[in-house]
Amino acid sequence: MRFLLLNGPNLDLLGAREPEIYGSATLAHIEAELSAAAAELGVELRCVQSNHEGDLIDALHRARTDCDGVIINPAGYGHTSVALRDALIATDLPAAEVHLSNLARRESFRHHTLTADVAIGQICGFGADGYHLALTALTRHVRARRTP
Ligand code: DQA
């Protein structure tokens, strides 16, 4: 089983960027820990981060043919990108949306994402732990739907 871990714009700056909101862990650290946790579950993780909308869409198109699920933190594009939403739908893959911060406690423009209702579920506010919660939930979701 393979999942795409897709992180959107500015998440390459995790650790340095507003650590009081997003925490001190770097994206490299999060990806390494999550890949190790995934391996223990028998899941291969493909980690992609981009600051460019089209690259994120291309990664979803590729996942459509060779992944079983998507863990996505769309970052700022989650609030604005119809194209990213469309690409996520086009994958026809189960997705878990993650946000490090609790969107409901932030500015009103962050309260809604265009991707949340096309994901299986959204986890936000638990910092980097949210990725691990998403990995567990998505793995269980996919396995539960597999024919025995
Ligand atoms: C974020 C929340 C978004 O509103 C913001 O634009 C980000 C990060 C989060 O993980 O909390 O870049 O997705």
mmCIF file with all atom_site columns, C-alpha atoms and ligand atoms in Angstrom:
data_model
loop_
_atom_site.group_PDB
_atom_site.id
_atom_site.type_symbol
_atom_site.label_atom_id
_atom_site.label_alt_id
_atom_site.label_comp_id
_atom_site.label_asym_id
_atom_site.label_entity_id
_atom_site.label_seq_id
_atom_site.pdbx_PDB_ins_code
_atom_site.Cartn_x
_atom_site.Cartn_y
_atom_site.Cartn_z
_atom_site.occupancy
_atom_site.B_iso_or_equiv
_atom_site.pdbx_formal_charge
_atom_site.auth_seq_id
_atom_site.auth_comp_id
_atom_site.auth_asym_id
_atom_site.auth_atom_id
_atom_site.pdbx_PDB_model_num
ATOM   1   C CA . MET A 1 1   ? 0.000   0.000  0.000   1.00 0.00 ? 1   MET A CA 1
ATOM   2   C CA . ARG A 1 2   ? 1.318   3.433  -0.912  1.00 0.00 ? 2   ARG A CA 1
ATOM   3   C CA . PHE A 1 3   ? 0.184   6.895  0.220   1.00 0.00 ? 3   PHE A CA 1
ATOM   4   C CA . LEU A 1 4   ? 1.090   10.290 -1.143  1.00 0.00 ? 4   LEU A CA 1
ATOM   5   C CA . LEU A 1 5   ? 2.002   12.791 1.580   1.00 0.00 ? 5   LEU A CA 1
ATOM   6   C CA . LEU A 1 6   ? 1.407   16.146 -0.079  1.00 0.00 ? 6   LEU A CA 1
ATOM   7   C CA . ASN A 1 7   ? 2.385   19.414 1.583   1.00 0.00 ? 7   ASN A CA 1
ATOM   8   C CA . GLY A 1 8   ? 1.562   22.770 0.064   1.00 0.00 ? 8   GLY A CA 1
ATOM   9   C CA . PRO A 1 9   ? 3.140   26.214 -0.015  1.00 0.00 ? 9   PRO A CA 1
ATOM   10  C CA . ASN A 1 10  ? 5.401   27.515 2.730   1.00 0.00 ? 10  ASN A CA 1
ATOM   11  C CA . LEU A 1 11  ? 5.468   24.218 4.587   1.00 0.00 ? 11  LEU A CA 1
ATOM   12  C CA . ASP A 1 12  ? 9.088   23.830 3.443   1.00 0.00 ? 12  ASP A CA 1
ATOM   13  C CA . LEU A 1 13  ? 9.756   26.547 6.034   1.00 0.00 ? 13  LEU A CA 1
ATOM   14  C CA . LEU A 1 14  ? 8.352   24.565 8.956   1.00 0.00 ? 14  LEU A CA 1
ATOM   15  C CA . GLY A 1 15  ? 10.539  24.923 12.001  1.00 0.00 ? 15  GLY A CA 1
ATOM   16  C CA . ALA A 1 16  ? 11.460  28.494 11.087  1.00 0.00 ? 16  ALA A CA 1
ATOM   17  C CA . ARG A 1 17  ? 8.069   29.842 10.031  1.00 0.00 ? 17  ARG A CA 1
ATOM   18  C CA . GLU A 1 18  ? 5.872   31.159 12.867  1.00 0.00 ? 18  GLU A CA 1
ATOM   19  C CA . PRO A 1 19  ? 6.932   28.366 15.267  1.00 0.00 ? 19  PRO A CA 1
ATOM   20  C CA . GLU A 1 20  ? 4.437   29.604 17.870  1.00 0.00 ? 20  GLU A CA 1
ATOM   21  C CA . ILE A 1 21  ? 1.698   28.556 15.425  1.00 0.00 ? 21  ILE A CA 1
ATOM   22  C CA . TYR A 1 22  ? 3.232   25.692 13.465  1.00 0.00 ? 22  TYR A CA 1
ATOM   23  C CA . GLY A 1 23  ? 5.734   24.223 15.946  1.00 0.00 ? 23  GLY A CA 1
ATOM   24  C CA . SER A 1 24  ? 9.482   23.724 15.791  1.00 0.00 ? 24  SER A CA 1
ATOM   25  C CA . ALA A 1 25  ? 9.681   20.480 13.797  1.00 0.00 ? 25  ALA A CA 1
ATOM   26  C CA . THR A 1 26  ? 11.061  20.792 10.272  1.00 0.00 ? 26  THR A CA 1
ATOM   27  C CA . LEU A 1 27  ? 9.278   19.213 7.327   1.00 0.00 ? 27  LEU A CA 1
ATOM   28  C CA . ALA A 1 28  ? 12.238  16.854 6.819   1.00 0.00 ? 28  ALA A CA 1
ATOM   29  C CA . HIS A 1 29  ? 11.830  15.644 10.399  1.00 0.00 ? 29  HIS A CA 1
ATOM   30  C CA . ILE A 1 30  ? 8.062   15.202 10.021  1.00 0.00 ? 30  ILE A CA 1
ATOM   31  C CA . GLU A 1 31  ? 8.522   13.302 6.740   1.00 0.00 ? 31  GLU A CA 1
ATOM   32  C CA . ALA A 1 32  ? 11.197  11.019 8.238   1.00 0.00 ? 32  ALA A CA 1
ATOM   33  C CA . GLU A 1 33  ? 9.119   10.194 11.320  1.00 0.00 ? 33  GLU A CA 1
ATOM   34  C CA . LEU A 1 34  ? 5.985   9.636  9.292   1.00 0.00 ? 34  LEU A CA 1
ATOM   35  C CA . SER A 1 35  ? 7.791   7.438  6.764   1.00 0.00 ? 35  SER A CA 1
ATOM   36  C CA . ALA A 1 36  ? 9.101   5.270  9.627   1.00 0.00 ? 36  ALA A CA 1
ATOM   37  C CA . ALA A 1 37  ? 5.630   5.029  11.175  1.00 0.00 ? 37  ALA A CA 1
ATOM   38  C CA . ALA A 1 38  ? 4.167   4.193  7.778   1.00 0.00 ? 38  ALA A CA 1
ATOM   39  C CA . ALA A 1 39  ? 6.726   1.437  7.185   1.00 0.00 ? 39  ALA A CA 1
ATOM   40  C CA . GLU A 1 40  ? 5.683   -0.176 10.473  1.00 0.00 ? 40  GLU A CA 1
ATOM   41  C CA . LEU A 1 41  ? 2.113   -0.230 9.171   1.00 0.00 ? 41  LEU A CA 1
ATOM   42  C CA . GLY A 1 42  ? 3.245   -1.708 5.858   1.00 0.00 ? 42  GLY A CA 1
ATOM   43  C CA . VAL A 1 43  ? 2.630   1.554  4.022   1.00 0.00 ? 43  VAL A CA 1
ATOM   44  C CA . GLU A 1 44  ? 5.087   3.205  1.651   1.00 0.00 ? 44  GLU A CA 1
ATOM   45  C CA . LEU A 1 45  ? 5.012   7.000  1.784   1.00 0.00 ? 45  LEU A CA 1
ATOM   46  C CA . ARG A 1 46  ? 5.797   9.271  -1.169  1.00 0.00 ? 46  ARG A CA 1
ATOM   47  C CA . CYS A 1 47  ? 6.611   12.701 0.255   1.00 0.00 ? 47  CYS A CA 1
ATOM   48  C CA . VAL A 1 48  ? 6.049   15.734 -1.980  1.00 0.00 ? 48  VAL A CA 1
ATOM   49  C CA . GLN A 1 49  ? 6.120   19.407 -1.006  1.00 0.00 ? 49  GLN A CA 1
ATOM   50  C CA . SER A 1 50  ? 5.734   22.277 -3.415  1.00 0.00 ? 50  SER A CA 1
ATOM   51  C CA . ASN A 1 51  ? 5.084   25.979 -3.363  1.00 0.00 ? 51  ASN A CA 1
ATOM   52  C CA . HIS A 1 52  ? 3.531   25.734 -6.830  1.00 0.00 ? 52  HIS A CA 1
ATOM   53  C CA . GLU A 1 53  ? -0.088  24.883 -7.426  1.00 0.00 ? 53  GLU A CA 1
ATOM   54  C CA . GLY A 1 54  ? 0.565   23.021 -10.703 1.00 0.00 ? 54  GLY A CA 1
ATOM   55  C CA . ASP A 1 55  ? 3.223   20.815 -9.109  1.00 0.00 ? 55  ASP A CA 1
ATOM   56  C CA . LEU A 1 56  ? 0.796   19.817 -6.371  1.00 0.00 ? 56  LEU A CA 1
ATOM   57  C CA . ILE A 1 57  ? -1.788  18.975 -9.028  1.00 0.00 ? 57  ILE A CA 1
ATOM   58  C CA . ASP A 1 58  ? 0.767   16.948 -11.013 1.00 0.00 ? 58  ASP A CA 1
ATOM   59  C CA . ALA A 1 59  ? 1.625   14.974 -7.869  1.00 0.00 ? 59  ALA A CA 1
ATOM   60  C CA . LEU A 1 60  ? -2.063  14.165 -7.400  1.00 0.00 ? 60  LEU A CA 1
ATOM   61  C CA . HIS A 1 61  ? -2.368  13.070 -11.042 1.00 0.00 ? 61  HIS A CA 1
ATOM   62  C CA . ARG A 1 62  ? 0.546   10.683 -10.569 1.00 0.00 ? 62  ARG A CA 1
ATOM   63  C CA . ALA A 1 63  ? -0.907  9.365  -7.315  1.00 0.00 ? 63  ALA A CA 1
ATOM   64  C CA . ARG A 1 64  ? -4.135  8.599  -9.146  1.00 0.00 ? 64  ARG A CA 1
ATOM   65  C CA . THR A 1 65  ? -2.438  5.712  -10.926 1.00 0.00 ? 65  THR A CA 1
ATOM   66  C CA . ASP A 1 66  ? -0.046  4.391  -8.283  1.00 0.00 ? 66  ASP A CA 1
ATOM   67  C CA . CYS A 1 67  ? -1.220  5.310  -4.769  1.00 0.00 ? 67  CYS A CA 1
ATOM   68  C CA . ASP A 1 68  ? -3.952  4.053  -2.462  1.00 0.00 ? 68  ASP A CA 1
ATOM   69  C CA . GLY A 1 69  ? -4.565  7.241  -0.501  1.00 0.00 ? 69  GLY A CA 1
ATOM   70  C CA . VAL A 1 70  ? -3.505  10.840 0.056   1.00 0.00 ? 70  VAL A CA 1
ATOM   71  C CA . ILE A 1 71  ? -2.523  12.715 3.195   1.00 0.00 ? 71  ILE A CA 1
ATOM   72  C CA . ILE A 1 72  ? -2.695  16.371 2.259   1.00 0.00 ? 72  ILE A CA 1
ATOM   73  C CA . ASN A 1 73  ? -1.886  19.618 3.987   1.00 0.00 ? 73  ASN A CA 1
ATOM   74  C CA . PRO A 1 74  ? -2.886  22.018 1.220   1.00 0.00 ? 74  PRO A CA 1
ATOM   75  C CA . ALA A 1 75  ? -1.728  24.976 3.360   1.00 0.00 ? 75  ALA A CA 1
ATOM   76  C CA . GLY A 1 76  ? -2.894  28.317 1.925   1.00 0.00 ? 76  GLY A CA 1
ATOM   77  C CA . TYR A 1 77  ? -4.145  26.725 -1.300  1.00 0.00 ? 77  TYR A CA 1
ATOM   78  C CA . GLY A 1 78  ? -6.750  24.844 0.688   1.00 0.00 ? 78  GLY A CA 1
ATOM   79  C CA . HIS A 1 79  ? -8.553  28.145 1.192   1.00 0.00 ? 79  HIS A CA 1
ATOM   80  C CA . THR A 1 80  ? -8.337  29.280 -2.422  1.00 0.00 ? 80  THR A CA 1
ATOM   81  C CA . SER A 1 81  ? -7.676  26.591 -5.019  1.00 0.00 ? 81  SER A CA 1
ATOM   82  C CA . VAL A 1 82  ? -10.591 25.158 -6.966  1.00 0.00 ? 82  VAL A CA 1
ATOM   83  C CA . ALA A 1 83  ? -8.008  23.440 -9.191  1.00 0.00 ? 83  ALA A CA 1
ATOM   84  C CA . LEU A 1 84  ? -6.458  21.597 -6.250  1.00 0.00 ? 84  LEU A CA 1
ATOM   85  C CA . ARG A 1 85  ? -9.914  20.515 -5.097  1.00 0.00 ? 85  ARG A CA 1
ATOM   86  C CA . ASP A 1 86  ? -10.715 19.287 -8.625  1.00 0.00 ? 86  ASP A CA 1
ATOM   87  C CA . ALA A 1 87  ? -7.442  17.341 -8.768  1.00 0.00 ? 87  ALA A CA 1
ATOM   88  C CA . LEU A 1 88  ? -8.148  15.712 -5.424  1.00 0.00 ? 88  LEU A CA 1
ATOM   89  C CA . ILE A 1 89  ? -11.577 14.624 -6.669  1.00 0.00 ? 89  ILE A CA 1
ATOM   90  C CA . ALA A 1 90  ? -10.000 13.375 -9.919  1.00 0.00 ? 90  ALA A CA 1
ATOM   91  C CA . THR A 1 91  ? -7.650  11.048 -8.044  1.00 0.00 ? 91  THR A CA 1
ATOM   92  C CA . ASP A 1 92  ? -10.686 9.128  -6.816  1.00 0.00 ? 92  ASP A CA 1
ATOM   93  C CA . LEU A 1 93  ? -8.541  8.237  -3.783  1.00 0.00 ? 93  LEU A CA 1
ATOM   94  C CA . PRO A 1 94  ? -9.442  8.503  -0.104  1.00 0.00 ? 94  PRO A CA 1
ATOM   95  C CA . ALA A 1 95  ? -7.782  11.555 1.393   1.00 0.00 ? 95  ALA A CA 1
ATOM   96  C CA . ALA A 1 96  ? -7.077  12.822 4.896   1.00 0.00 ? 96  ALA A CA 1
ATOM   97  C CA . GLU A 1 97  ? -6.620  16.578 5.238   1.00 0.00 ? 97  GLU A CA 1
ATOM   98  C CA . VAL A 1 98  ? -4.202  17.812 7.887   1.00 0.00 ? 98  VAL A CA 1
ATOM   99  C CA . HIS A 1 99  ? -3.528  21.262 9.281   1.00 0.00 ? 99  HIS A CA 1
ATOM   100 C CA . LEU A 1 100 ? -0.986  21.831 12.014  1.00 0.00 ? 100 LEU A CA 1
ATOM   101 C CA . SER A 1 101 ? -2.917  24.734 13.504  1.00 0.00 ? 101 SER A CA 1
ATOM   102 C CA . ASN A 1 102 ? -6.528  24.795 14.671  1.00 0.00 ? 102 ASN A CA 1
ATOM   103 C CA . LEU A 1 103 ? -8.193  26.633 11.789  1.00 0.00 ? 103 LEU A CA 1
ATOM   104 C CA . ALA A 1 104 ? -11.288 27.410 13.845  1.00 0.00 ? 104 ALA A CA 1
ATOM   105 C CA . ARG A 1 105 ? -9.205  29.466 16.274  1.00 0.00 ? 105 ARG A CA 1
ATOM   106 C CA . ARG A 1 106 ? -7.630  31.565 13.531  1.00 0.00 ? 106 ARG A CA 1
ATOM   107 C CA . GLU A 1 107 ? -8.703  34.277 11.062  1.00 0.00 ? 107 GLU A CA 1
ATOM   108 C CA . SER A 1 108 ? -12.128 33.703 9.512   1.00 0.00 ? 108 SER A CA 1
ATOM   109 C CA . PHE A 1 109 ? -10.625 33.245 6.008   1.00 0.00 ? 109 PHE A CA 1
ATOM   110 C CA . ARG A 1 110 ? -8.952  30.075 7.311   1.00 0.00 ? 110 ARG A CA 1
ATOM   111 C CA . HIS A 1 111 ? -12.149 28.556 8.696   1.00 0.00 ? 111 HIS A CA 1
ATOM   112 C CA . HIS A 1 112 ? -13.153 27.007 5.387   1.00 0.00 ? 112 HIS A CA 1
ATOM   113 C CA . THR A 1 113 ? -11.153 24.858 2.994   1.00 0.00 ? 113 THR A CA 1
ATOM   114 C CA . LEU A 1 114 ? -12.219 23.827 -0.494  1.00 0.00 ? 114 LEU A CA 1
ATOM   115 C CA . THR A 1 115 ? -10.703 20.400 0.055   1.00 0.00 ? 115 THR A CA 1
ATOM   116 C CA . ALA A 1 116 ? -12.261 19.375 3.382   1.00 0.00 ? 116 ALA A CA 1
ATOM   117 C CA . ASP A 1 117 ? -15.543 18.061 2.009   1.00 0.00 ? 117 ASP A CA 1
ATOM   118 C CA . VAL A 1 118 ? -13.857 15.917 -0.619  1.00 0.00 ? 118 VAL A CA 1
ATOM   119 C CA . ALA A 1 119 ? -11.555 14.326 1.966   1.00 0.00 ? 119 ALA A CA 1
ATOM   120 C CA . ILE A 1 120 ? -12.657 11.468 4.220   1.00 0.00 ? 120 ILE A CA 1
ATOM   121 C CA . GLY A 1 121 ? -11.910 13.725 7.164   1.00 0.00 ? 121 GLY A CA 1
ATOM   122 C CA . GLN A 1 122 ? -9.895  16.649 8.439   1.00 0.00 ? 122 GLN A CA 1
ATOM   123 C CA . ILE A 1 123 ? -7.502  16.743 11.394  1.00 0.00 ? 123 ILE A CA 1
ATOM   124 C CA . CYS A 1 124 ? -6.335  20.117 12.613  1.00 0.00 ? 124 CYS A CA 1
ATOM   125 C CA . GLY A 1 125 ? -4.868  21.686 15.711  1.00 0.00 ? 125 GLY A CA 1
ATOM   126 C CA . PHE A 1 126 ? -2.632  18.827 16.868  1.00 0.00 ? 126 PHE A CA 1
ATOM   127 C CA . GLY A 1 127 ? 0.564   20.062 15.251  1.00 0.00 ? 127 GLY A CA 1
ATOM   128 C CA . ALA A 1 128 ? 2.745   17.421 13.612  1.00 0.00 ? 128 ALA A CA 1
ATOM   129 C CA . ASP A 1 129 ? 0.846   14.689 15.489  1.00 0.00 ? 129 ASP A CA 1
ATOM   130 C CA . GLY A 1 130 ? -1.979  15.370 13.059  1.00 0.00 ? 130 GLY A CA 1
ATOM   131 C CA . TYR A 1 131 ? -0.018  13.659 10.280  1.00 0.00 ? 131 TYR A CA 1
ATOM   132 C CA . HIS A 1 132 ? 0.319   10.523 12.419  1.00 0.00 ? 132 HIS A CA 1
ATOM   133 C CA . LEU A 1 133 ? -3.377  10.567 13.282  1.00 0.00 ? 133 LEU A CA 1
ATOM   134 C CA . ALA A 1 134 ? -4.148  10.887 9.579   1.00 0.00 ? 134 ALA A CA 1
ATOM   135 C CA . LEU A 1 135 ? -1.805  8.025  8.673   1.00 0.00 ? 135 LEU A CA 1
ATOM   136 C CA . THR A 1 136 ? -3.459  5.693  11.189  1.00 0.00 ? 136 THR A CA 1
ATOM   137 C CA . ALA A 1 137 ? -6.978  6.692  10.207  1.00 0.00 ? 137 ALA A CA 1
ATOM   138 C CA . LEU A 1 138 ? -6.360  6.486  6.465   1.00 0.00 ? 138 LEU A CA 1
ATOM   139 C CA . THR A 1 139 ? -4.614  3.105  6.734   1.00 0.00 ? 139 THR A CA 1
ATOM   140 C CA . ARG A 1 140 ? -7.532  1.713  8.719   1.00 0.00 ? 140 ARG A CA 1
ATOM   141 C CA . HIS A 1 141 ? -10.000 3.254  6.273   1.00 0.00 ? 141 HIS A CA 1
ATOM   142 C CA . VAL A 1 142 ? -8.330  1.734  3.201   1.00 0.00 ? 142 VAL A CA 1
ATOM   143 C CA . ARG A 1 143 ? -7.825  -1.692 4.820   1.00 0.00 ? 143 ARG A CA 1
ATOM   144 C CA . ALA A 1 144 ? -11.448 -1.822 5.978   1.00 0.00 ? 144 ALA A CA 1
ATOM   145 C CA . ARG A 1 145 ? -12.604 -1.309 2.407   1.00 0.00 ? 145 ARG A CA 1
ATOM   146 C CA . ARG A 1 146 ? -10.371 -3.919 0.811   1.00 0.00 ? 146 ARG A CA 1
ATOM   147 C CA . THR A 1 147 ? -11.894 -7.193 -0.240  1.00 0.00 ? 147 THR A CA 1
ATOM   148 C CA . PRO A 1 148 ? -10.569 -9.962 2.007   1.00 0.00 ? 148 PRO A CA 1
HETATM 149 C C1 . DQA B 2 .   ? -1.937  25.422 7.578   1.00 0.00 ? 1   DQA B C1 1
HETATM 150 C C2 . DQA B 2 .   ? -3.034  26.463 7.828   1.00 0.00 ? 1   DQA B C2 1
HETATM 151 C C3 . DQA B 2 .   ? -3.211  27.368 6.619   1.00 0.00 ? 1   DQA B C3 1
HETATM 152 O O1 . DQA B 2 .   ? -4.231  28.325 6.879   1.00 0.00 ? 1   DQA B O1 1
HETATM 153 C C4 . DQA B 2 .   ? -1.926  28.100 6.315   1.00 0.00 ? 1   DQA B C4 1
HETATM 154 O O2 . DQA B 2 .   ? -2.067  28.873 5.144   1.00 0.00 ? 1   DQA B O2 1
HETATM 155 C C5 . DQA B 2 .   ? -0.747  27.202 6.240   1.00 0.00 ? 1   DQA B C5 1
HETATM 156 C C6 . DQA B 2 .   ? -0.632  26.091 7.178   1.00 0.00 ? 1   DQA B C6 1
HETATM 157 C C7 . DQA B 2 .   ? -1.681  24.556 8.824   1.00 0.00 ? 1   DQA B C7 1
HETATM 158 O O3 . DQA B 2 .   ? -1.064  23.506 8.667   1.00 0.00 ? 1   DQA B O3 1
HETATM 159 O O4 . DQA B 2 .   ? -2.066  24.921 9.937   1.00 0.00 ? 1   DQA B O4 1
HETATM 160 O O5 . DQA B 2 .   ? 0.160   27.423 5.466   1.00 0.00 ? 1   DQA B O5 1
HETATM 161 O O6 . DQA B 2 .   ? -2.358  24.556 6.537   1.00 0.00 ? 1   DQA B O6 1
#
